[in-house]
mmCIF file of C-alpha atoms in Angstrom:
data_model
loop_
_atom_site.group_PDB
_atom_site.id
_atom_site.type_symbol
_atom_site.label_atom_id
_atom_site.label_comp_id
_atom_site.label_asym_id
_atom_site.label_seq_id
_atom_site.Cartn_x
_atom_site.Cartn_y
_atom_site.Cartn_z
ATOM 1 C CA MET L 1 11.277 -29.682 -144.575
ATOM 2 C CA ASN L 2 8.796 -29.941 -147.523
ATOM 3 C CA VAL L 3 5.782 -27.672 -147.201
ATOM 4 C CA ARG L 4 3.480 -30.179 -148.325
ATOM 5 C CA SER L 5 4.597 -32.663 -145.583
ATOM 6 C CA ILE L 6 3.931 -29.892 -143.092
ATOM 7 C CA ASP L 7 0.372 -29.245 -144.329
ATOM 8 C CA ALA L 8 -0.334 -32.916 -144.671
ATOM 9 C CA ASN L 9 0.681 -33.484 -140.954
ATOM 10 C CA SER L 10 -2.601 -34.012 -138.806
ATOM 11 C CA LEU L 11 -0.969 -32.610 -135.846
ATOM 12 C CA PHE L 12 -0.334 -29.281 -137.926
ATOM 13 C CA HIS L 13 -4.123 -28.793 -138.048
ATOM 14 C CA VAL L 14 -5.551 -30.125 -134.766
ATOM 15 C CA VAL L 15 -3.366 -27.960 -132.386
ATOM 16 C CA PRO L 16 -5.508 -25.220 -130.767
ATOM 17 C CA ASP L 17 -3.366 -22.316 -131.871
ATOM 18 C CA ALA L 18 -3.129 -20.850 -135.105
ATOM 19 C CA LEU L 19 0.100 -21.912 -136.856
ATOM 20 C CA ILE L 20 1.786 -19.987 -139.737
ATOM 21 C CA VAL L 21 5.017 -21.040 -141.514
ATOM 22 C CA VAL L 22 7.117 -18.247 -143.379
ATOM 23 C CA ASP L 23 10.290 -18.448 -145.181
ATOM 24 C CA SER L 24 13.343 -16.083 -144.660
ATOM 25 C CA SER L 25 11.760 -13.299 -146.655
ATOM 26 C CA ASP L 26 8.540 -13.423 -144.498
ATOM 27 C CA GLU L 27 6.536 -15.181 -147.393
ATOM 28 C CA ILE L 28 3.723 -17.502 -145.845
ATOM 29 C CA VAL L 29 4.179 -21.046 -146.910
ATOM 30 C CA ALA L 30 1.781 -22.803 -144.762
ATOM 31 C CA VAL L 31 -1.225 -21.908 -142.560
ATOM 32 C CA ASN L 32 -3.302 -24.557 -140.461
ATOM 33 C CA SER L 33 -7.034 -24.567 -140.220
ATOM 34 C CA VAL L 34 -7.091 -22.743 -136.960
ATOM 35 C CA GLY L 35 -5.225 -19.854 -138.366
ATOM 36 C CA LEU L 36 -7.447 -19.627 -141.574
ATOM 37 C CA GLU L 37 -10.477 -19.606 -139.223
ATOM 38 C CA LEU L 38 -8.788 -16.878 -136.822
ATOM 39 C CA PHE L 39 -7.808 -14.762 -139.816
ATOM 40 C CA GLY L 40 -10.750 -15.345 -142.126
ATOM 41 C CA TYR L 41 -9.073 -16.378 -145.039
ATOM 42 C CA GLU L 42 -8.904 -19.328 -147.437
ATOM 43 C CA SER L 43 -5.672 -21.106 -147.839
ATOM 44 C CA HIS L 44 -5.010 -19.928 -151.276
ATOM 45 C CA GLU L 45 -5.556 -16.419 -150.176
ATOM 46 C CA LEU L 46 -2.465 -16.516 -147.903
ATOM 47 C CA ILE L 47 -0.120 -18.902 -149.387
ATOM 48 C CA GLY L 48 2.694 -17.003 -151.230
ATOM 49 C CA ARG L 49 1.730 -13.599 -149.678
ATOM 50 C CA SER L 50 3.903 -11.515 -147.333
ATOM 51 C CA LEU L 51 3.129 -11.819 -143.602
ATOM 52 C CA ASP L 52 2.489 -8.087 -143.722
ATOM 53 C CA VAL L 53 -0.977 -8.744 -144.773
ATOM 54 C CA LEU L 54 -1.860 -10.112 -141.315
ATOM 55 C CA LEU L 55 -0.077 -7.025 -139.611
ATOM 56 C CA CYS L 56 -1.598 -3.651 -138.566
ATOM 57 C CA PRO L 57 -0.207 -1.137 -140.930
ATOM 58 C CA GLU L 58 1.356 0.821 -138.123
ATOM 59 C CA ASP L 59 3.178 -2.242 -136.799
ATOM 60 C CA ARG L 60 4.788 -3.217 -140.135
ATOM 61 C CA GLU L 61 7.790 -1.119 -139.926
ATOM 62 C CA LEU L 62 8.573 -2.397 -136.483
ATOM 63 C CA HIS L 63 8.045 -5.964 -137.409
ATOM 64 C CA ALA L 64 10.335 -5.549 -140.351
ATOM 65 C CA GLY L 65 13.157 -4.606 -137.996
ATOM 66 C CA LEU L 66 12.447 -7.543 -135.508
ATOM 67 C CA ALA L 67 12.044 -9.964 -138.281
ATOM 68 C CA GLU L 68 15.498 -9.212 -139.666
ATOM 69 C CA GLY L 69 17.037 -9.620 -136.165
ATOM 70 C CA TYR L 70 15.248 -12.855 -135.483
ATOM 71 C CA HIS L 71 16.310 -14.381 -138.888
ATOM 72 C CA ALA L 72 19.928 -13.427 -138.053
ATOM 73 C CA HIS L 73 19.736 -15.054 -134.664
ATOM 74 C CA PRO L 74 16.822 -17.569 -134.916
ATOM 75 C CA THR L 75 15.987 -19.176 -131.335
ATOM 76 C CA ARG L 76 12.786 -20.682 -129.911
ATOM 77 C CA ARG L 77 10.688 -18.016 -128.192
ATOM 78 C CA PRO L 78 7.948 -19.297 -126.030
ATOM 79 C CA LEU L 79 4.253 -17.756 -126.081
ATOM 80 C CA ALA L 80 4.080 -14.449 -124.170
ATOM 81 C CA GLU L 81 0.719 -14.543 -122.733
ATOM 82 C CA GLY L 82 0.997 -10.963 -121.445
ATOM 83 C CA SER L 83 2.014 -9.371 -124.787
ATOM 84 C CA ARG L 84 -0.531 -7.470 -126.407
ATOM 85 C CA LEU L 85 0.656 -7.801 -130.152
ATOM 86 C CA ARG L 86 -1.932 -6.922 -132.752
ATOM 87 C CA ALA L 87 -3.056 -8.996 -135.934
ATOM 88 C CA VAL L 88 -5.650 -8.072 -138.808
ATOM 89 C CA ARG L 89 -8.393 -10.355 -140.073
ATOM 90 C CA SER L 90 -9.583 -10.389 -143.532
ATOM 91 C CA ASP L 91 -12.284 -7.926 -142.685
ATOM 92 C CA GLY L 92 -10.171 -5.469 -141.397
ATOM 93 C CA SER L 93 -10.755 -6.076 -137.706
ATOM 94 C CA VAL L 94 -8.086 -6.158 -135.201
ATOM 95 C CA VAL L 95 -7.257 -9.181 -132.808
ATOM 96 C CA PRO L 96 -5.019 -9.046 -129.923
ATOM 97 C CA VAL L 97 -2.614 -11.941 -129.955
ATOM 98 C CA ALA L 98 0.220 -13.687 -128.235
ATOM 99 C CA ILE L 99 2.721 -15.196 -130.577
ATOM 100 C CA SER L 100 5.682 -17.916 -130.247
ATOM 101 C CA LEU L 101 8.373 -18.411 -132.668
ATOM 102 C CA SER L 102 10.524 -21.401 -133.480
ATOM 103 C CA PRO L 103 12.954 -21.778 -136.529
ATOM 104 C CA ILE L 104 12.363 -24.366 -139.035
ATOM 105 C CA LYS L 105 14.448 -25.793 -141.873
ATOM 106 C CA LEU L 106 12.618 -25.547 -145.403
ATOM 107 C CA ASP L 107 13.505 -26.976 -148.501
ATOM 108 C CA SER L 108 13.970 -23.634 -149.705
ATOM 109 C CA GLY L 109 16.112 -22.442 -146.743
ATOM 110 C CA PRO L 110 15.688 -21.483 -143.177
ATOM 111 C CA GLY L 111 12.093 -20.574 -142.100
ATOM 112 C CA VAL L 112 9.981 -19.827 -138.994
ATOM 113 C CA ILE L 113 6.744 -21.227 -137.605
ATOM 114 C CA ALA L 114 4.713 -18.901 -135.461
ATOM 115 C CA ALA L 115 2.299 -20.337 -132.972
ATOM 116 C CA ILE L 116 -0.630 -17.514 -132.723
ATOM 117 C CA ARG L 117 -2.973 -17.436 -129.943
ATOM 118 C CA ASP L 118 -6.277 -15.181 -129.852
ATOM 119 C CA GLN L 119 -5.909 -12.925 -126.687
ATOM 120 C CA ALA L 120 -9.435 -11.229 -126.934
ATOM 121 C CA GLU L 121 -11.011 -13.454 -124.502
ATOM 122 C CA ALA L 122 -8.027 -13.463 -122.154
ATOM 123 C CA MET L 123 -8.046 -9.594 -122.275
ATOM 124 C CA ALA L 124 -11.731 -9.380 -121.568
ATOM 125 C CA ALA L 125 -11.279 -11.701 -118.605
ATOM 126 C CA ASP L 126 -8.412 -9.374 -117.431
ATOM 127 C CA ALA L 127 -10.650 -6.382 -117.746
ATOM 128 C CA ARG L 128 -13.315 -7.945 -115.886
ATOM 129 C CA LEU L 129 -11.172 -9.179 -113.158
ATOM 130 C CA ALA L 130 -9.437 -5.609 -112.882
ATOM 131 C CA GLU L 131 -12.911 -4.035 -112.708
ATOM 132 C CA ALA L 132 -13.999 -6.735 -110.008
ATOM 133 C CA ASN L 133 -10.629 -5.922 -108.041
ATOM 134 C CA ARG L 134 -11.192 -2.084 -108.503
ATOM 135 C CA ARG L 135 -14.793 -2.337 -107.084
ATOM 136 C CA ARG L 136 -13.616 -4.497 -104.310
ATOM 137 C CA LEU L 137 -10.986 -1.885 -103.425
ATOM 138 C CA ALA L 138 -13.214 1.036 -103.748
ATOM 139 C CA THR L 139 -15.662 -0.650 -101.333
ATOM 140 C CA GLU L 140 -12.749 -1.408 -98.783
ATOM 141 C CA ILE L 141 -11.637 2.277 -99.045
ATOM 142 C CA SER L 142 -15.153 3.488 -98.575
ATOM 143 C CA ASP L 143 -15.697 1.141 -95.570
ATOM 144 C CA ARG L 144 -12.614 2.359 -93.915
ATOM 145 C CA LEU L 145 -13.574 6.066 -94.332
ATOM 146 C CA ALA L 146 -17.123 5.314 -93.155
ATOM 147 C CA ARG L 147 -15.709 3.550 -90.001
ATOM 148 C CA ASP L 148 -13.558 6.696 -89.392
ATOM 149 C CA LEU L 149 -16.415 8.968 -89.823
ATOM 150 C CA HIS L 150 -18.728 6.857 -87.670
ATOM 151 C CA ASP L 151 -16.106 6.879 -84.883
ATOM 152 C CA THR L 152 -15.826 10.711 -85.000
ATOM 153 C CA VAL L 153 -18.316 12.868 -86.933
ATOM 154 C CA ILE L 154 -21.431 10.623 -87.096
ATOM 155 C CA GLN L 155 -21.053 9.807 -83.274
ATOM 156 C CA GLU L 156 -20.877 13.360 -82.534
ATOM 157 C CA LEU L 157 -23.809 14.193 -84.685
ATOM 158 C CA PHE L 158 -25.805 11.409 -82.941
ATOM 159 C CA ALA L 159 -24.719 12.730 -79.486
ATOM 160 C CA ILE L 160 -26.030 16.325 -80.423
ATOM 161 C CA GLY L 161 -29.419 14.942 -81.788
ATOM 162 C CA MET L 162 -29.903 12.879 -78.453
ATOM 163 C CA SER L 163 -29.168 15.887 -76.436
ATOM 164 C CA LEU L 164 -31.663 18.015 -78.378
ATOM 165 C CA GLN L 165 -34.406 15.094 -78.190
ATOM 166 C CA SER L 166 -33.826 15.044 -74.372
ATOM 167 C CA VAL L 167 -34.978 18.539 -73.933
ATOM 168 C CA LEU L 168 -37.998 18.524 -76.148
ATOM 169 C CA GLY L 169 -40.386 17.830 -73.161
ATOM 170 C CA PHE L 170 -39.165 20.839 -71.507
ATOM 171 C CA ILE L 171 -39.949 23.343 -74.254
ATOM 172 C CA ASP L 172 -43.199 25.032 -73.983
ATOM 173 C CA GLN L 173 -43.117 27.406 -76.705
ATOM 174 C CA PRO L 174 -44.415 26.093 -79.889
ATOM 175 C CA LEU L 175 -41.911 28.034 -82.134
ATOM 176 C CA ALA L 176 -38.865 26.906 -79.953
ATOM 177 C CA LEU L 177 -40.164 23.326 -80.194
ATOM 178 C CA SER L 178 -40.675 23.341 -83.904
ATOM 179 C CA ARG L 179 -37.118 24.689 -84.423
ATOM 180 C CA VAL L 180 -35.559 22.055 -82.225
ATOM 181 C CA SER L 181 -37.471 19.338 -83.797
ATOM 182 C CA GLY L 182 -36.433 20.770 -87.208
ATOM 183 C CA ALA L 183 -32.972 20.700 -86.044
ATOM 184 C CA ILE L 184 -33.061 17.169 -85.187
ATOM 185 C CA ASP L 185 -34.451 16.169 -88.212
ATOM 186 C CA GLY L 186 -31.561 18.128 -89.992
ATOM 187 C CA LEU L 187 -29.007 16.303 -88.148
ATOM 188 C CA ASP L 188 -30.633 12.969 -89.403
ATOM 189 C CA SER L 189 -30.454 14.104 -92.841
ATOM 190 C CA THR L 190 -26.961 15.178 -92.470
ATOM 191 C CA ILE L 191 -25.915 11.825 -91.232
ATOM 192 C CA ARG L 192 -27.673 10.284 -94.092
ATOM 193 C CA THR L 193 -25.832 12.798 -96.416
ATOM 194 C CA VAL L 194 -22.378 12.147 -95.008
ATOM 195 C CA ARG L 195 -22.861 8.251 -95.433
ATOM 196 C CA GLU L 196 -24.007 8.807 -99.137
ATOM 197 C CA VAL L 197 -20.944 10.899 -99.814
ATOM 198 C CA ILE L 198 -18.651 8.233 -98.623
ATOM 199 C CA TYR L 199 -20.302 5.422 -100.320
ATOM 200 C CA GLY L 200 -21.094 7.521 -103.590
ATOM 201 C CA ARG L 201 -24.452 5.725 -104.186
ATOM 202 C CA ARG L 202 -24.989 7.268 -107.625
ATOM 203 C CA THR L 203 -25.846 5.283 -110.835
ATOM 204 C CA THR L 204 -23.579 7.053 -113.433
ATOM 205 C CA ALA L 205 -19.945 8.428 -113.367
ATOM 206 C CA GLU L 206 -21.472 11.858 -113.961
ATOM 207 C CA ASP L 207 -23.659 11.538 -110.852
ATOM 208 C CA ARG L 208 -20.961 10.206 -108.501
ATOM 209 C CA THR L 209 -19.955 12.369 -105.625
ATOM 210 C CA PRO L 210 -16.444 13.627 -105.529
ATOM 211 C CA VAL L 211 -15.711 11.531 -102.734
ATOM 212 C CA ALA L 212 -16.472 8.446 -104.811
ATOM 213 C CA SER L 213 -14.581 9.679 -107.672
ATOM 214 C CA ILE L 214 -11.404 10.017 -105.780
ATOM 215 C CA VAL L 215 -11.926 6.644 -104.040
ATOM 216 C CA ASP L 216 -12.304 5.287 -107.636
ATOM 217 C CA VAL L 217 -8.892 6.746 -108.608
ATOM 218 C CA ILE L 218 -7.260 5.451 -105.371
ATOM 219 C CA ALA L 219 -8.650 1.898 -106.062
ATOM 220 C CA ARG L 220 -7.477 1.694 -109.477
ATOM 221 C CA ALA L 221 -3.905 2.651 -108.311
ATOM 222 C CA THR L 222 -3.819 0.223 -105.439
ATOM 223 C CA PRO L 223 -2.777 -2.954 -107.560
ATOM 224 C CA ALA L 224 0.259 -1.188 -108.546
ATOM 225 C CA LEU L 225 1.207 -0.096 -104.874
ATOM 226 C CA GLY L 226 0.982 -3.496 -103.286
ATOM 227 C CA SER L 227 -1.218 -2.342 -100.247
ATOM 228 C CA VAL L 228 -4.269 -0.326 -99.719
ATOM 229 C CA PRO L 229 -3.311 3.211 -98.861
ATOM 230 C CA ARG L 230 -4.604 4.952 -95.754
ATOM 231 C CA VAL L 231 -7.177 7.536 -96.864
ATOM 232 C CA GLN L 232 -8.498 10.788 -95.318
ATOM 233 C CA LEU L 233 -10.973 12.541 -97.413
ATOM 234 C CA ASP L 234 -12.891 15.694 -95.934
ATOM 235 C CA PRO L 235 -16.622 15.463 -96.667
ATOM 236 C CA ASP L 236 -16.692 19.053 -97.349
ATOM 237 C CA ILE L 237 -15.121 18.355 -100.635
ATOM 238 C CA ASP L 238 -18.545 17.146 -101.994
ATOM 239 C CA MET L 239 -19.255 20.989 -102.462
ATOM 240 C CA VAL L 240 -16.116 21.585 -104.670
ATOM 241 C CA SER L 241 -16.546 22.282 -108.224
ATOM 242 C CA PRO L 242 -16.353 19.194 -110.789
ATOM 243 C CA GLU L 243 -13.632 21.041 -112.648
ATOM 244 C CA LEU L 244 -11.422 21.222 -109.460
ATOM 245 C CA ILE L 245 -12.347 17.514 -108.501
ATOM 246 C CA ASP L 246 -10.992 16.387 -111.860
ATOM 247 C CA GLN L 247 -7.702 18.240 -111.003
ATOM 248 C CA VAL L 248 -7.653 16.656 -107.425
ATOM 249 C CA CYS L 249 -8.215 13.101 -109.292
ATOM 250 C CA ALA L 250 -5.209 13.978 -111.841
ATOM 251 C CA VAL L 251 -2.953 14.902 -108.831
ATOM 252 C CA VAL L 252 -4.131 11.701 -106.775
ATOM 253 C CA ASN L 253 -3.545 9.476 -109.866
ATOM 254 C CA GLU L 254 -0.162 11.020 -110.867
ATOM 255 C CA GLY L 255 1.059 10.911 -107.405
ATOM 256 C CA LEU L 256 0.122 7.376 -106.625
ATOM 257 C CA SER L 257 1.675 6.233 -110.087
ATOM 258 C CA ASN L 258 4.976 7.748 -109.056
ATOM 259 C CA VAL L 259 5.043 5.996 -105.836
ATOM 260 C CA ALA L 260 4.342 2.811 -107.530
ATOM 261 C CA ARG L 261 7.141 3.418 -110.022
ATOM 262 C CA HIS L 262 9.779 5.019 -107.754
ATOM 263 C CA ALA L 263 9.208 4.854 -104.189
ATOM 264 C CA ASN L 264 9.638 1.263 -103.125
ATOM 265 C CA ALA L 265 7.199 2.170 -100.469
ATOM 266 C CA ILE L 266 5.335 -0.241 -97.959
ATOM 267 C CA ASP L 267 2.779 2.326 -96.678
ATOM 268 C CA VAL L 268 0.991 5.310 -98.459
ATOM 269 C CA ASP L 269 -1.320 7.975 -96.912
ATOM 270 C CA VAL L 270 -3.639 9.912 -99.119
ATOM 271 C CA ALA L 271 -5.332 12.974 -97.676
ATOM 272 C CA VAL L 272 -7.810 15.468 -99.547
ATOM 273 C CA ILE L 273 -8.927 18.176 -97.324
ATOM 274 C CA THR L 274 -10.250 21.814 -97.075
ATOM 275 C CA THR L 275 -8.552 24.216 -94.798
ATOM 276 C CA ASP L 276 -8.078 27.898 -94.351
ATOM 277 C CA GLY L 277 -9.841 28.523 -97.661
ATOM 278 C CA ARG L 278 -7.870 26.225 -99.848
ATOM 279 C CA LEU L 279 -7.911 22.679 -101.121
ATOM 280 C CA GLU L 280 -5.212 20.430 -100.241
ATOM 281 C CA VAL L 281 -3.938 17.053 -101.740
ATOM 282 C CA THR L 282 -1.084 15.345 -99.672
ATOM 283 C CA ILE L 283 0.544 11.903 -100.417
ATOM 284 C CA VAL L 284 2.919 10.597 -98.070
ATOM 285 C CA ASP L 285 4.861 7.321 -98.551
ATOM 286 C CA ASP L 286 7.624 5.626 -96.574
ATOM 287 C CA GLY L 287 9.817 4.901 -99.643
ATOM 288 C CA ILE L 288 13.364 5.911 -100.781
ATOM 289 C CA GLY L 289 12.638 9.675 -101.007
ATOM 290 C CA LEU L 290 12.796 11.924 -103.886
ATOM 291 C CA PRO L 291 14.119 10.276 -107.312
ATOM 292 C CA ASN L 292 16.186 12.768 -109.396
ATOM 293 C CA THR L 293 13.803 12.156 -112.356
ATOM 294 C CA LEU L 294 10.665 12.810 -110.283
ATOM 295 C CA GLU L 295 10.912 16.847 -110.248
ATOM 296 C CA ARG L 296 11.210 16.475 -114.205
ATOM 297 C CA SER L 297 8.192 14.344 -114.597
ATOM 298 C CA SER L 298 5.994 15.876 -117.266
ATOM 299 C CA GLY L 299 3.000 14.907 -115.480
ATOM 300 C CA LEU L 300 3.932 16.554 -112.346
ATOM 301 C CA SER L 301 4.765 19.643 -114.115
ATOM 302 C CA ASN L 302 1.487 19.858 -115.806
ATOM 303 C CA LEU L 303 -0.062 19.650 -112.085
ATOM 304 C CA ARG L 304 2.229 22.385 -110.914
ATOM 305 C CA GLU L 305 1.276 24.779 -113.743
ATOM 306 C CA ARG L 306 -2.346 24.001 -113.094
ATOM 307 C CA ALA L 307 -1.821 24.800 -109.399
ATOM 308 C CA VAL L 308 0.202 27.988 -109.890
ATOM 309 C CA GLU L 309 -2.389 29.232 -112.555
ATOM 310 C CA ARG L 310 -4.898 29.063 -109.627
ATOM 311 C CA GLY L 311 -2.692 30.655 -106.996
ATOM 312 C CA GLY L 312 -1.637 27.446 -105.479
ATOM 313 C CA GLY L 313 1.620 25.250 -105.730
ATOM 314 C CA LEU L 314 3.108 21.697 -105.714
ATOM 315 C CA GLU L 315 5.755 20.743 -103.275
ATOM 316 C CA PHE L 316 7.744 17.695 -102.158
ATOM 317 C CA THR L 317 9.330 17.413 -98.592
ATOM 318 C CA PRO L 318 10.665 14.570 -96.562
ATOM 319 C CA PRO L 319 8.483 13.530 -93.670
ATOM 320 C CA PRO L 320 9.637 12.460 -90.401
ATOM 321 C CA GLY L 321 11.078 8.939 -90.582
ATOM 322 C CA GLY L 322 12.014 9.130 -94.269
ATOM 323 C CA GLY L 323 10.164 8.722 -97.546
ATOM 324 C CA LEU L 324 8.471 11.608 -99.569
ATOM 325 C CA ARG L 325 5.438 13.988 -98.901
ATOM 326 C CA LEU L 326 3.896 15.403 -102.127
ATOM 327 C CA ARG L 327 1.494 18.509 -101.188
ATOM 328 C CA TRP L 328 -0.618 20.196 -103.807
ATOM 329 C CA TRP L 329 -2.863 22.889 -103.097
ATOM 330 C CA VAL L 330 -5.022 25.653 -104.596
ATOM 331 C CA PRO L 331 -7.530 28.412 -103.315
ATOM 332 C CA LEU L 332 -11.235 27.585 -103.024
ATOM 333 C CA GLY L 333 -13.479 29.910 -104.697
#
């Protein structure tokens, strides 16, 4: 096919994707108007130049190997919307793109026509959707925790408060009356604090409660799991140091990532509790058990080392009914 006939073809310039034609040596022989606009070049600035000019420098060696393989076995390859390839504009800015390839016959020999689609807007939309899903899942997990606490701890606090209120009229001593009234106010404040701990109503990441930070990690991991984990979080962890909470978040993230990759599980339980002077993280799934590669995981090895440095540990055991239990613990204080 004659290059001039390609460039003169009206369809070449009205399709919504950038089109670039290269010969067997990856020299650019034609670019449509969408391609010129996308990459910020005039036609004469690209024609005759290597395709490398549009590639990130760190990707050029990889592209050379792929191009050699494609030219040896040219086939039509459809647009891969999920791919995250990178191209470089004339001003040096990087744009994520999806590319489809089709072999074409040029007068000079075999060539390739590449359809290139700007993925920046699609990636931004994906990010917005992922953030919306994360917020929805975090709210769902927080609501579950709040319901559990309402049915147990908060109801018990309410009952204690009502019992104290019922005896106020029988107290004659002003000092005792003042102390009981103060205790009732303290219970009301504790109930409000527990609710805020669960919902993490803080404005910035630095101000978020430990519970909210852990819920956020679980929410981010949930899409890969396929179902929302059951969560048990001890309200007392709100008093744990930020450094230790960071490690807890790392354990939860790594543990859930391994469940998503290896376990083939349906149900997952996550618990972060304080007991007997230590902080424990437990992740239990009903999957296939302990994969051979899991114990050698670099991420889990790092978590084990951090726990051991603090006098704790990391262990895997099979729970009743099958699956895997990850247990990580460190002393408090």
